[in-house]
JSON list of C-alpha atoms in Angstrom, two decimals:
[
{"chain": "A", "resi": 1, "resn": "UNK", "atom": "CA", "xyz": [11.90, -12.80, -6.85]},
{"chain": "A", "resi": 2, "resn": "UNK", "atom": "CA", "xyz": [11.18, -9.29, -5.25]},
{"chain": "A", "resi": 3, "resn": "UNK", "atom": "CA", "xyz": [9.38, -7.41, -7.29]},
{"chain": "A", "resi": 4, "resn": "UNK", "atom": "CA", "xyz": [10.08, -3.67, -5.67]},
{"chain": "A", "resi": 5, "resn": "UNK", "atom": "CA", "xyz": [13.31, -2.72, -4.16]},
{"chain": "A", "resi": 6, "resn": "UNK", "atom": "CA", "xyz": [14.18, 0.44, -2.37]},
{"chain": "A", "resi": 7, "resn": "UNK", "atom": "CA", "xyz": [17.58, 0.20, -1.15]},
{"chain": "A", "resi": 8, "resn": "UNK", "atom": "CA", "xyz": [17.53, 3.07, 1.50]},
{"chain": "A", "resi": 9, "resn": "UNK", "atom": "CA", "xyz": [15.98, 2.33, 4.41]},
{"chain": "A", "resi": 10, "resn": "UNK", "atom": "CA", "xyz": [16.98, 5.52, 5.57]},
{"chain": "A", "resi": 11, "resn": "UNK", "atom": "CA", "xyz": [17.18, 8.92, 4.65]},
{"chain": "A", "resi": 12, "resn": "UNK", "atom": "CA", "xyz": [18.21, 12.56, 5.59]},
{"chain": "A", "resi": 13, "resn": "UNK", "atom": "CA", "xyz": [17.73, 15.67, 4.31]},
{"chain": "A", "resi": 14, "resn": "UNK", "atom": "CA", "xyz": [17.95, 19.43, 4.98]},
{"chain": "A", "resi": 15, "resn": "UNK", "atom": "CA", "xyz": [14.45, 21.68, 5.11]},
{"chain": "A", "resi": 16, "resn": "UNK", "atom": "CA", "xyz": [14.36, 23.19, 1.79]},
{"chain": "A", "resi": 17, "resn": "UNK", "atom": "CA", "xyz": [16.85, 21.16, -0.09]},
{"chain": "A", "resi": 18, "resn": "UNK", "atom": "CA", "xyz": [16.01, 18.34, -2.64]},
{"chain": "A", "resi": 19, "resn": "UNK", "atom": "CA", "xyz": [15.84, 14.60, -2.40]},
{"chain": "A", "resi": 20, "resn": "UNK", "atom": "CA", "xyz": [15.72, 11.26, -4.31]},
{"chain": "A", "resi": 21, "resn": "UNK", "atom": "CA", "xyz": [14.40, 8.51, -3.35]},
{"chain": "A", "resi": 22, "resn": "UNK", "atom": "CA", "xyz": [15.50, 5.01, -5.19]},
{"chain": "A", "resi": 23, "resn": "UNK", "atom": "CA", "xyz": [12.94, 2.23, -6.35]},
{"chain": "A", "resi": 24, "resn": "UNK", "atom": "CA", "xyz": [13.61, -0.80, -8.74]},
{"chain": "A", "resi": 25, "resn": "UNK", "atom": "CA", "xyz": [11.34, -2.94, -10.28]},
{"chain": "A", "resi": 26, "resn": "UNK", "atom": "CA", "xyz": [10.67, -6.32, -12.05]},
{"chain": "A", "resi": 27, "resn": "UNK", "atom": "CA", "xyz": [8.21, -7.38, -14.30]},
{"chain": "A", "resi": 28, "resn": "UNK", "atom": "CA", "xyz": [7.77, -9.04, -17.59]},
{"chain": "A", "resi": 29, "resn": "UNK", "atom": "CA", "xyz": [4.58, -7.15, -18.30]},
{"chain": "A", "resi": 30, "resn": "UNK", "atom": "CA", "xyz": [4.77, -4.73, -21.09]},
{"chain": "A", "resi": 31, "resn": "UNK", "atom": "CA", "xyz": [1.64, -2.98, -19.28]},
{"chain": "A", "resi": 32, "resn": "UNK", "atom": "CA", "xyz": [2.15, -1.96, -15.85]},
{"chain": "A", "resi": 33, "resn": "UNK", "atom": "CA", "xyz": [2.06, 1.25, -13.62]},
{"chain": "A", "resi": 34, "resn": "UNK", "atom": "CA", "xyz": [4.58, 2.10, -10.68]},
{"chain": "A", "resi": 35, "resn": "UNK", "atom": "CA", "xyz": [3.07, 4.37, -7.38]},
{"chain": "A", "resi": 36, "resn": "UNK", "atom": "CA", "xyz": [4.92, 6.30, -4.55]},
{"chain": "A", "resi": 37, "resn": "UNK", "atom": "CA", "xyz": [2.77, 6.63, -1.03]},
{"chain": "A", "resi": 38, "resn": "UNK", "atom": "CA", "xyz": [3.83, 8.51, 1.42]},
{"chain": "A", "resi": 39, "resn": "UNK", "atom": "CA", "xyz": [2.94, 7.00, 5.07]},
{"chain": "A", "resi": 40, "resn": "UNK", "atom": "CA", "xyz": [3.50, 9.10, 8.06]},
{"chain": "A", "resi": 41, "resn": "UNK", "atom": "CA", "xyz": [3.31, 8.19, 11.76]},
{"chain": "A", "resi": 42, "resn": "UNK", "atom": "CA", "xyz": [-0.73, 8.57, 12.02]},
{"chain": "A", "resi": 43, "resn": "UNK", "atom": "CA", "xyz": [-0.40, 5.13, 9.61]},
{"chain": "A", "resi": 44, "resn": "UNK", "atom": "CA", "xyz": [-2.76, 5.99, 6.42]},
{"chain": "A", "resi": 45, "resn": "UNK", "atom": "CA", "xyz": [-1.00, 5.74, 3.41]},
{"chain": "A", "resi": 46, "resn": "UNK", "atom": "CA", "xyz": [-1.13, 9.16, 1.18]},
{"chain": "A", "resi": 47, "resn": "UNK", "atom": "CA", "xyz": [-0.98, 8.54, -2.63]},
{"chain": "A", "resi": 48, "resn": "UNK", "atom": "CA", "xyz": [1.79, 10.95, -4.25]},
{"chain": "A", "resi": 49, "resn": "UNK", "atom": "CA", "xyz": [2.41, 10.25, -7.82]},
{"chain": "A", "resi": 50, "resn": "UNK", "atom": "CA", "xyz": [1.93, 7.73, -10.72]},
{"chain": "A", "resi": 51, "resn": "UNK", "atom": "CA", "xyz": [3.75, 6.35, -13.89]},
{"chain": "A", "resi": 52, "resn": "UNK", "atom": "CA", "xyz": [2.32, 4.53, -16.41]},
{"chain": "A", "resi": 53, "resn": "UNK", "atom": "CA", "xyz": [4.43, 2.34, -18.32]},
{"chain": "A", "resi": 54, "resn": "UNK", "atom": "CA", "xyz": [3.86, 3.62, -21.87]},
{"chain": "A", "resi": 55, "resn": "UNK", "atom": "CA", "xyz": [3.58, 7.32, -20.33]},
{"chain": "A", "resi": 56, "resn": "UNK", "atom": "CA", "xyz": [6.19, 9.29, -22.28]},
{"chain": "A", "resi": 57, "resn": "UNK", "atom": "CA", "xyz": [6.86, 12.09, -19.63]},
{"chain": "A", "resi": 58, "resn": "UNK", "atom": "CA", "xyz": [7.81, 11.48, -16.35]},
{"chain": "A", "resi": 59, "resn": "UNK", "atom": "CA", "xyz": [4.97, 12.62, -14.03]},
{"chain": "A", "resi": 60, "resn": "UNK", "atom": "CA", "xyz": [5.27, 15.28, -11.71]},
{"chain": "A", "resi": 61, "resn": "UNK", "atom": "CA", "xyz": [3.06, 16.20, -9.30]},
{"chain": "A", "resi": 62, "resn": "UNK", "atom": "CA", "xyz": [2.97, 19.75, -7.35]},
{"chain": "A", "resi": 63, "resn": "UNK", "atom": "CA", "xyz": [6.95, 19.11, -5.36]},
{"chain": "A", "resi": 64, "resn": "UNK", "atom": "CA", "xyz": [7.06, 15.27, -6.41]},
{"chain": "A", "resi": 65, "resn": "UNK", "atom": "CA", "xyz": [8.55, 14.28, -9.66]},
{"chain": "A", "resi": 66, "resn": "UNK", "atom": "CA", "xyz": [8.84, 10.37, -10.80]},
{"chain": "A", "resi": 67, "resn": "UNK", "atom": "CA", "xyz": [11.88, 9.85, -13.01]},
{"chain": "A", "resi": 68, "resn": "UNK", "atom": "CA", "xyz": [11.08, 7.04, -14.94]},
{"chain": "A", "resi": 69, "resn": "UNK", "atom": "CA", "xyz": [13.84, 5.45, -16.76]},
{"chain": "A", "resi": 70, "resn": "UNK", "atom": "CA", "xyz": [11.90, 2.39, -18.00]},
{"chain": "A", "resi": 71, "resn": "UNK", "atom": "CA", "xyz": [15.28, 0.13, -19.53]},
{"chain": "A", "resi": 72, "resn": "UNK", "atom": "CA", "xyz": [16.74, 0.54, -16.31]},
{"chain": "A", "resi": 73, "resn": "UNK", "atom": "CA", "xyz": [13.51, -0.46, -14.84]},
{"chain": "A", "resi": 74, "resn": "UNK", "atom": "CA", "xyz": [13.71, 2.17, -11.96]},
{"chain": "A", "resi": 75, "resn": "UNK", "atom": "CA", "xyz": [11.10, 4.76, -10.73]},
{"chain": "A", "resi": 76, "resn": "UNK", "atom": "CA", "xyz": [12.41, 6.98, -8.44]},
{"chain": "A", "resi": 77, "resn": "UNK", "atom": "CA", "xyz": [11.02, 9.47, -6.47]},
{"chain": "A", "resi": 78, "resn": "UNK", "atom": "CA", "xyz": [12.10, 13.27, -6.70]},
{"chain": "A", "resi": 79, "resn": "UNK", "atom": "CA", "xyz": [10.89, 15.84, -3.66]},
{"chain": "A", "resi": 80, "resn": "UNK", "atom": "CA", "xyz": [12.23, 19.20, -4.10]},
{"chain": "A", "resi": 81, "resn": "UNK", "atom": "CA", "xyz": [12.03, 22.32, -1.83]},
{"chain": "A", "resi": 82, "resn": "UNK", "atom": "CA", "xyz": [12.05, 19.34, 1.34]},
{"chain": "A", "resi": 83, "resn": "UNK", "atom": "CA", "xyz": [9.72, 20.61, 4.14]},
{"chain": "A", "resi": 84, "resn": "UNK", "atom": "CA", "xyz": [9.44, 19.29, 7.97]},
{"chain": "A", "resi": 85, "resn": "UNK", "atom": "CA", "xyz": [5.65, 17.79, 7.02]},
{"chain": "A", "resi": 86, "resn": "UNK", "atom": "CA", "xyz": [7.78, 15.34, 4.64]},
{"chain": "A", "resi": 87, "resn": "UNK", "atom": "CA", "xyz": [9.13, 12.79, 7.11]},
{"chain": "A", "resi": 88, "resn": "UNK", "atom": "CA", "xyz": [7.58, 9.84, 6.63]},
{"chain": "A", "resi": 89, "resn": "UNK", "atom": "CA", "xyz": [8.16, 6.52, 5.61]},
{"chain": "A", "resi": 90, "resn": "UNK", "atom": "CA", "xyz": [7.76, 6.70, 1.35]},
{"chain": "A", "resi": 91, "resn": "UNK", "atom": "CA", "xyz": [6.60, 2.84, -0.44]},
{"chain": "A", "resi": 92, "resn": "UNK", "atom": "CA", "xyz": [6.86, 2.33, -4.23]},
{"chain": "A", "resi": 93, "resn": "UNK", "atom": "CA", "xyz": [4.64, 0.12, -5.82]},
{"chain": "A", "resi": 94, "resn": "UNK", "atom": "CA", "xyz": [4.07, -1.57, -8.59]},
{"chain": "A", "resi": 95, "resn": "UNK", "atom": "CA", "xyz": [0.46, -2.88, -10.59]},
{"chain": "A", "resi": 96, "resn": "UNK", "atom": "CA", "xyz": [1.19, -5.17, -13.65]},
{"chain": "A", "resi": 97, "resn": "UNK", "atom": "CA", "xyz": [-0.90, -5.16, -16.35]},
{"chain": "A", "resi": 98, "resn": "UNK", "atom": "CA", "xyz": [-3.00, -2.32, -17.49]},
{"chain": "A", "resi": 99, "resn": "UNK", "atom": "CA", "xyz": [-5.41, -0.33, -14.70]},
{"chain": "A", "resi": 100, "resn": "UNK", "atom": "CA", "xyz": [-9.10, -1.71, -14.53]},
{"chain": "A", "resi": 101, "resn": "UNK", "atom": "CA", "xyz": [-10.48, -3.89, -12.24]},
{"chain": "A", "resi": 102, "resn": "UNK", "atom": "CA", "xyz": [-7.82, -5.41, -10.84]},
{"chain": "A", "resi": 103, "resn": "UNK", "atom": "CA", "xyz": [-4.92, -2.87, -9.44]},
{"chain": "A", "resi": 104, "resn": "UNK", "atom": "CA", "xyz": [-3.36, -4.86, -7.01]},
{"chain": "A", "resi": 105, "resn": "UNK", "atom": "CA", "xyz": [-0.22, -3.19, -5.79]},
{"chain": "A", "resi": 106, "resn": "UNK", "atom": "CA", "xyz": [2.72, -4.82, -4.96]},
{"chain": "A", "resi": 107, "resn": "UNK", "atom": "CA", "xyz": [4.74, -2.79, -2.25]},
{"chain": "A", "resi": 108, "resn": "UNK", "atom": "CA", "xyz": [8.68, -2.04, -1.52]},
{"chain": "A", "resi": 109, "resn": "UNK", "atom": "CA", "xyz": [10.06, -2.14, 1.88]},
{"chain": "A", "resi": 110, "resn": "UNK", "atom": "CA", "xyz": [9.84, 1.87, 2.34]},
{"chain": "A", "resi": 111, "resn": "UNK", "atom": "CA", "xyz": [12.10, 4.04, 3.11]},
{"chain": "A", "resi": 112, "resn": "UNK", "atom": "CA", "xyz": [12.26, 6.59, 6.04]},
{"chain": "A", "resi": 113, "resn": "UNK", "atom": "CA", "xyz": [12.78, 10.31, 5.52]},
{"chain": "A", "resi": 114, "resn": "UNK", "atom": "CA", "xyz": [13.93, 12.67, 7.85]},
{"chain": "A", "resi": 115, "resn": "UNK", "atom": "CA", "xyz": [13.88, 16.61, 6.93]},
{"chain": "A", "resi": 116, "resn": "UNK", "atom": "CA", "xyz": [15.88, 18.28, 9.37]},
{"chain": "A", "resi": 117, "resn": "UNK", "atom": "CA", "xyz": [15.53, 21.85, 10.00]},
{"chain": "B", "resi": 1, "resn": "UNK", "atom": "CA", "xyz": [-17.87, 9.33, 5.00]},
{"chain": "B", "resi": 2, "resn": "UNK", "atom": "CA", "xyz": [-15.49, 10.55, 2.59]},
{"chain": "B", "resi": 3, "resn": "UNK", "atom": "CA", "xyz": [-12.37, 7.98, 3.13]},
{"chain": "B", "resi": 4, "resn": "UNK", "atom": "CA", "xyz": [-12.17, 4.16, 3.92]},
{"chain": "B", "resi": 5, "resn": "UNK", "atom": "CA", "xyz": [-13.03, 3.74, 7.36]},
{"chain": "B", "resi": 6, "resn": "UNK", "atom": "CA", "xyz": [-11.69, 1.08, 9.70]},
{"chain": "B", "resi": 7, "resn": "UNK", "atom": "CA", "xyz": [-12.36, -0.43, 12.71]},
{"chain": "B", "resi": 8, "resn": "UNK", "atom": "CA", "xyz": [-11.78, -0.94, 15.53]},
{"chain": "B", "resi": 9, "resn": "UNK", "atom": "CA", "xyz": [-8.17, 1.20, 14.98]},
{"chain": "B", "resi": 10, "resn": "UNK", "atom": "CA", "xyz": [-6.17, -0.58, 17.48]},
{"chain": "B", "resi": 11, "resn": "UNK", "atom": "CA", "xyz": [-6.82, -4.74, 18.86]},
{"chain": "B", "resi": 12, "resn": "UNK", "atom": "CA", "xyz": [-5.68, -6.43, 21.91]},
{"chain": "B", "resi": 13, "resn": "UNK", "atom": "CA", "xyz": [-6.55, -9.90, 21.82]},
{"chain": "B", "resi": 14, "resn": "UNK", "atom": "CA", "xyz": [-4.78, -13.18, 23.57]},
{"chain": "B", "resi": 15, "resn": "UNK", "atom": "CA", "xyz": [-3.35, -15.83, 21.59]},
{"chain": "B", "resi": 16, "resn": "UNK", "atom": "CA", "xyz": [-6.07, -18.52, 20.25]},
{"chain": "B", "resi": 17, "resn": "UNK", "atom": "CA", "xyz": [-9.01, -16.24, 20.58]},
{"chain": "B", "resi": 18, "resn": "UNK", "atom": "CA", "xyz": [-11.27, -14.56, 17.18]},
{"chain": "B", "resi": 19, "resn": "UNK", "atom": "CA", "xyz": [-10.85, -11.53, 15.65]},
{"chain": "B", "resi": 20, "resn": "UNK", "atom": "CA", "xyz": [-13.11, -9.82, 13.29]},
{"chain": "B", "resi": 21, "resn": "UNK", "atom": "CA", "xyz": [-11.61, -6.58, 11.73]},
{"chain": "B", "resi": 22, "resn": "UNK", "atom": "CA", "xyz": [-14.06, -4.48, 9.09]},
{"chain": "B", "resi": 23, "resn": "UNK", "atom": "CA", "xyz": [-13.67, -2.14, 6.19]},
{"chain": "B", "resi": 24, "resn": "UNK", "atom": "CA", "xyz": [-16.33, 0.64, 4.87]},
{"chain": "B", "resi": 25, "resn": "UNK", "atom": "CA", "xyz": [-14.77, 1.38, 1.80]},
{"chain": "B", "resi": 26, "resn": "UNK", "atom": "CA", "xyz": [-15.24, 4.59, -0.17]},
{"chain": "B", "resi": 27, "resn": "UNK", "atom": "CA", "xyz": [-18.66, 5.05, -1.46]},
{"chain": "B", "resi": 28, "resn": "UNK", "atom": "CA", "xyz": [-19.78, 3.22, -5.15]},
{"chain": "B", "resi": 29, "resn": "UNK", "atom": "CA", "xyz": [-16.11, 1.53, -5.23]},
{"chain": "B", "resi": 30, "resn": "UNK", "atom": "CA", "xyz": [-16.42, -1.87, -6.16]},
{"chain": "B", "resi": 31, "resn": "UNK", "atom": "CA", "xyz": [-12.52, -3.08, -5.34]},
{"chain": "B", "resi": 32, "resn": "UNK", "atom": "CA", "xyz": [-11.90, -3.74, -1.94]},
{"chain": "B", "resi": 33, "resn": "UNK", "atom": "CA", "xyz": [-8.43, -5.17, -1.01]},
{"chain": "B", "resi": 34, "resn": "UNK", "atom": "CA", "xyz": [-7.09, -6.48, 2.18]},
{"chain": "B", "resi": 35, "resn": "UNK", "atom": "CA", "xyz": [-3.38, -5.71, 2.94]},
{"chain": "B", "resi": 36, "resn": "UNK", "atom": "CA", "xyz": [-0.79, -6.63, 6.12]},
{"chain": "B", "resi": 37, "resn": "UNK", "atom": "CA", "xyz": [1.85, -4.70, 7.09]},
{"chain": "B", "resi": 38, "resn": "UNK", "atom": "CA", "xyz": [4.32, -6.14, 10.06]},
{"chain": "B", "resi": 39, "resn": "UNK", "atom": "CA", "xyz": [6.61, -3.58, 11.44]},
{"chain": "B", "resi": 40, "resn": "UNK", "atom": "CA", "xyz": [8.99, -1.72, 9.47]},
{"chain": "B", "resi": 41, "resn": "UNK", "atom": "CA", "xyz": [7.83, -3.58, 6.25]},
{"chain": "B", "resi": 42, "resn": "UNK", "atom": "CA", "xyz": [5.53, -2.65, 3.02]},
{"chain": "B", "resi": 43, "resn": "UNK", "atom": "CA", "xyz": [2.29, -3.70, 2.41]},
{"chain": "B", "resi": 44, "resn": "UNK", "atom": "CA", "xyz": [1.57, -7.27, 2.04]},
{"chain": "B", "resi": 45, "resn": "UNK", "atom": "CA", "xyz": [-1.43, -8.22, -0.04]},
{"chain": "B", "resi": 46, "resn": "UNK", "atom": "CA", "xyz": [-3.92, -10.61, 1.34]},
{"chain": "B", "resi": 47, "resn": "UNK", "atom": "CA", "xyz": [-7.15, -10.67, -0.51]},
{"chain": "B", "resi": 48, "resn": "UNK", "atom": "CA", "xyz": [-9.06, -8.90, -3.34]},
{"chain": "B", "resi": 49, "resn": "UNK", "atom": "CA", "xyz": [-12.78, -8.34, -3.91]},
{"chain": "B", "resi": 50, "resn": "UNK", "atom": "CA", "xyz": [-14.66, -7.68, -7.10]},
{"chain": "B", "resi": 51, "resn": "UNK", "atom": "CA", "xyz": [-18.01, -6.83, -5.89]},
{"chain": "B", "resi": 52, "resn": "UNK", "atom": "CA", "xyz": [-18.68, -9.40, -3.34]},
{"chain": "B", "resi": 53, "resn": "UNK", "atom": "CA", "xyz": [-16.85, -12.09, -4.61]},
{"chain": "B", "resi": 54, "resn": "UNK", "atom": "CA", "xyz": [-13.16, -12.71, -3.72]},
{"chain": "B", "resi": 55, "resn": "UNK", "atom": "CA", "xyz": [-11.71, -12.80, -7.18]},
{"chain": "B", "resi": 56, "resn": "UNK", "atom": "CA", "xyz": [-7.93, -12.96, -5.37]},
{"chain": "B", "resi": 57, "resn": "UNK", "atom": "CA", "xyz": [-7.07, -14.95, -2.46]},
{"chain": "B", "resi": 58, "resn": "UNK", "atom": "CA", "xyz": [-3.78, -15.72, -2.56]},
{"chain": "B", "resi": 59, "resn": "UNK", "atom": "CA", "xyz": [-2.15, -13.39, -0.22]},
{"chain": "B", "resi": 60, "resn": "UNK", "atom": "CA", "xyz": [-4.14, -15.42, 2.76]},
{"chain": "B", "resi": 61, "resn": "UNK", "atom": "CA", "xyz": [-1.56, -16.83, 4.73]},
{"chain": "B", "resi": 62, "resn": "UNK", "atom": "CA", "xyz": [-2.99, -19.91, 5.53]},
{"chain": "B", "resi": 63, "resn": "UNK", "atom": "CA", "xyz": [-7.32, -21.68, 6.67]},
{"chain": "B", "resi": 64, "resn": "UNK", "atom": "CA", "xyz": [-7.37, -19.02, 9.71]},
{"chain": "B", "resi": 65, "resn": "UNK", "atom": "CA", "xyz": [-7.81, -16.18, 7.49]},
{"chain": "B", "resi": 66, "resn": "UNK", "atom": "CA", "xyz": [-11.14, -15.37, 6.06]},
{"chain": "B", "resi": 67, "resn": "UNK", "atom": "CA", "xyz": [-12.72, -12.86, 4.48]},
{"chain": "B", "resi": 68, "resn": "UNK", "atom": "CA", "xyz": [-16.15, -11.88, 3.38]},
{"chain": "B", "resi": 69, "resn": "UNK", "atom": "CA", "xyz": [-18.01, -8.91, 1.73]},
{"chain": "B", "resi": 70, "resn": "UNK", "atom": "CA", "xyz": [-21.76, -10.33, 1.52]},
{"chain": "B", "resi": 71, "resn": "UNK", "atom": "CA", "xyz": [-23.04, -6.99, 0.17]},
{"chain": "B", "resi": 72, "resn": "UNK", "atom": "CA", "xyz": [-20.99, -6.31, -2.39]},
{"chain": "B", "resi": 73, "resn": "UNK", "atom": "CA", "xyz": [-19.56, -2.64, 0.24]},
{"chain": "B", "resi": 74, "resn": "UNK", "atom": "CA", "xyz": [-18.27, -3.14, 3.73]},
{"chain": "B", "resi": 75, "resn": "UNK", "atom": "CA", "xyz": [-15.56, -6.01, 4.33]},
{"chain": "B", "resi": 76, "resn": "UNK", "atom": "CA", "xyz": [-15.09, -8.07, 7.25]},
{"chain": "B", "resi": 77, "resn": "UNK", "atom": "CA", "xyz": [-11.29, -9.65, 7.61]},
{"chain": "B", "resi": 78, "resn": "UNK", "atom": "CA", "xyz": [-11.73, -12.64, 10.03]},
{"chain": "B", "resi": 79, "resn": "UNK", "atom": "CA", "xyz": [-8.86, -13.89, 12.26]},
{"chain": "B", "resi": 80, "resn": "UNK", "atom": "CA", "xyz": [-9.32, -17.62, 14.03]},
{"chain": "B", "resi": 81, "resn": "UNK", "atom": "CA", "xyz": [-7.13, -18.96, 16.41]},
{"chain": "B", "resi": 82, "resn": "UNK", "atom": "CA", "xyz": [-5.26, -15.89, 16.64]},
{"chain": "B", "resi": 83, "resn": "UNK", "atom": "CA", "xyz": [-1.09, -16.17, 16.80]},
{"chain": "B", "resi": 84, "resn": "UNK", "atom": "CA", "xyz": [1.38, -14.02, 18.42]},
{"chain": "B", "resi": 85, "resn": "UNK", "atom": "CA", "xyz": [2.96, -13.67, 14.52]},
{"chain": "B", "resi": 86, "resn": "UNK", "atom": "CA", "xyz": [-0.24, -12.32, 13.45]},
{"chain": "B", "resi": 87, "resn": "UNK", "atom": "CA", "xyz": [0.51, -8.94, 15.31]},
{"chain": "B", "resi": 88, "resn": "UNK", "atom": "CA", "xyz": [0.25, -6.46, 12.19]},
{"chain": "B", "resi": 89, "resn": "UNK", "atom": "CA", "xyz": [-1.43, -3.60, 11.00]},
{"chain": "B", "resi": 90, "resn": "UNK", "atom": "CA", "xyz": [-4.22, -4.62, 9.10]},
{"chain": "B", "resi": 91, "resn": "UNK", "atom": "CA", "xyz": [-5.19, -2.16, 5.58]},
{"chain": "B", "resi": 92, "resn": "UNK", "atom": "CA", "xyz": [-7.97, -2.21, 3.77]},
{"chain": "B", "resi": 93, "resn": "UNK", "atom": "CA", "xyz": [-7.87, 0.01, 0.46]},
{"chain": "B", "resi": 94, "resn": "UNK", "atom": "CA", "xyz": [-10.88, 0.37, -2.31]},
{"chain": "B", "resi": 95, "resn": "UNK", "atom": "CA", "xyz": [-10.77, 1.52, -5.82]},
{"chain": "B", "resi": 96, "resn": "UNK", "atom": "CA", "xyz": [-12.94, 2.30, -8.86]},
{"chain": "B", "resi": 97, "resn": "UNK", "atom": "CA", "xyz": [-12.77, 2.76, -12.45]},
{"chain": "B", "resi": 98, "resn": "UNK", "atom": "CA", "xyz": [-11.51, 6.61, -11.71]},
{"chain": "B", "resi": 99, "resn": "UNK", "atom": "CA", "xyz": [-8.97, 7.11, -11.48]},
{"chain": "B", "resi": 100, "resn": "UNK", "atom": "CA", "xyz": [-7.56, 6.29, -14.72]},
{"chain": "B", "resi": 101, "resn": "UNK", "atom": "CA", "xyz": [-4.19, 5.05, -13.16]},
{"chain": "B", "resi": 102, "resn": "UNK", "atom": "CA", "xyz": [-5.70, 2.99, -11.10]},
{"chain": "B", "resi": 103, "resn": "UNK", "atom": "CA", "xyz": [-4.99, 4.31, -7.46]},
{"chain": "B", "resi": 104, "resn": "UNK", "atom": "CA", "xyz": [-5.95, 2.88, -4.17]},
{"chain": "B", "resi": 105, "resn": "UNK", "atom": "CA", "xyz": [-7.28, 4.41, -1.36]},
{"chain": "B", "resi": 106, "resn": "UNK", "atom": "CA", "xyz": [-6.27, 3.04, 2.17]},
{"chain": "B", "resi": 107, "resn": "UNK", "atom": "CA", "xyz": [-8.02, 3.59, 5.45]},
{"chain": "B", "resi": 108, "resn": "UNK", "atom": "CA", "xyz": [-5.58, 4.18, 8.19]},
{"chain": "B", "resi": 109, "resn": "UNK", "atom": "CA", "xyz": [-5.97, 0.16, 9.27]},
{"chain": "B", "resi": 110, "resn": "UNK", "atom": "CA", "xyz": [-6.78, -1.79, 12.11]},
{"chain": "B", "resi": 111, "resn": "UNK", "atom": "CA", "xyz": [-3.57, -2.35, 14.40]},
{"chain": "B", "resi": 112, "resn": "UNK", "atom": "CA", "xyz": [-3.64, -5.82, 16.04]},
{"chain": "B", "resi": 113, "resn": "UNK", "atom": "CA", "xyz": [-1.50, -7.44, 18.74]},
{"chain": "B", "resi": 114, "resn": "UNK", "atom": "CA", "xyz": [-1.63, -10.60, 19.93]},
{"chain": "B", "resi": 115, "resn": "UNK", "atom": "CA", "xyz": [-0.13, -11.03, 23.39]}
]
């Protein structure tokens, strides 16, 4: 079963303007934490923004914002004020179980912004 | 240096030959993890290291696929008998116990082809 799902595999937006991005998740772990990375055309992948799963408030981050809504099991990504540096391809992620050792991340299929001017 | 470094960045290499493909991760970091990604898709995991030992292998694909990290720091991802379907970009990302959520750090991965 897929784990991560982002539905858009493409996205536009106006400079300056606000955008969500969708993610989905399954687990069965009680414990578990949910990442956006940001990967533009040079190929590293940026961390943005994390949510733990017993984290109360949704995290925010500078322009990023993660709204959580845990019993619909979906983590999406929030990027106001858009700028032309944004366009990228964005991958949730997902780590079950509690961080530690072990934070293997289990990766969506992305999804491609465009910010136009 | 101050990232995960990877080389070589880019790898040409004809069908049925070796690859090697290595990972300097970050400094005192004792995760090191070995991901795939094939055009237009996330990041597949491949392999995880705790200290040298690979405590995770089940994202190898199949006996060509090897990796080692003698030293307990740098990685070496090891490609036999290459195949055209192994054309990917190849990620290496460390972590440590900071930070608390449990972030990794990639490197901006090896890109193979196999003609």
């Amino acid at each position: 079963a897929q784990k991560i799902t982002q539905t858009q595999p493409g996205m536009f937006v106006q400079e300056k303007e606000a955008v969500t991005l969708d993610c989905t998740y399954d687990t069965s772990d009680q414990s578990y934490g949910l990442f956006w990375y940001k990967q533009p055309s040079s190929g590293e992948m940026i961390f943005l923004i994390y949510q733990g799963s017993y984290d109360e408030q949704n995290a925010t981050e500078g322009r990023y914002s993660l709204n959580f809504q845990k019993a619909r099991k979906s983590a999406n990504l929030v990027i106001s004020a858009s700028q032309l540096g944004d366009s990228a391809m964005y991958f949730c992620a997902m780590r079950e179980g509690p961080p530690g050792g072990y934070n293997k991340l289990i990766f969506g299929a992305g999804t491609r912004l465009a910010v136009h001017p | 240096g101050a990232g995960v470094s990877q080389t070589p960045s880019n790898k040409v290499t004809e069908k049925g030959k070796y690859v090697e493909l290595r990972c300097d991760p970050i400094s005192g970091h004792t995760a090191l993890y070995w991901y795939r990604q094939s055009l237009g898709q996330g990041p597949e995991f491949l392999i995880y290291f705790q200290g040298t030992g690979a405590a995770d292998d089940s994202g190898l694909p199949n006996d060509r696929f090897f990796a080692v990290r003698p030293e307990g720091s740098v990685s070496t991802l090891k490609i036999q008998r290459t195949e055209r379907g192994d054309s990917a970009v190849y990620l290496c990302a460390s972590g440590g116990v900071e930070p608390a959520s449990g972030e990794l750090f990639f490197g901006e991965g090896s890109r193979l082809t196999v003609l």
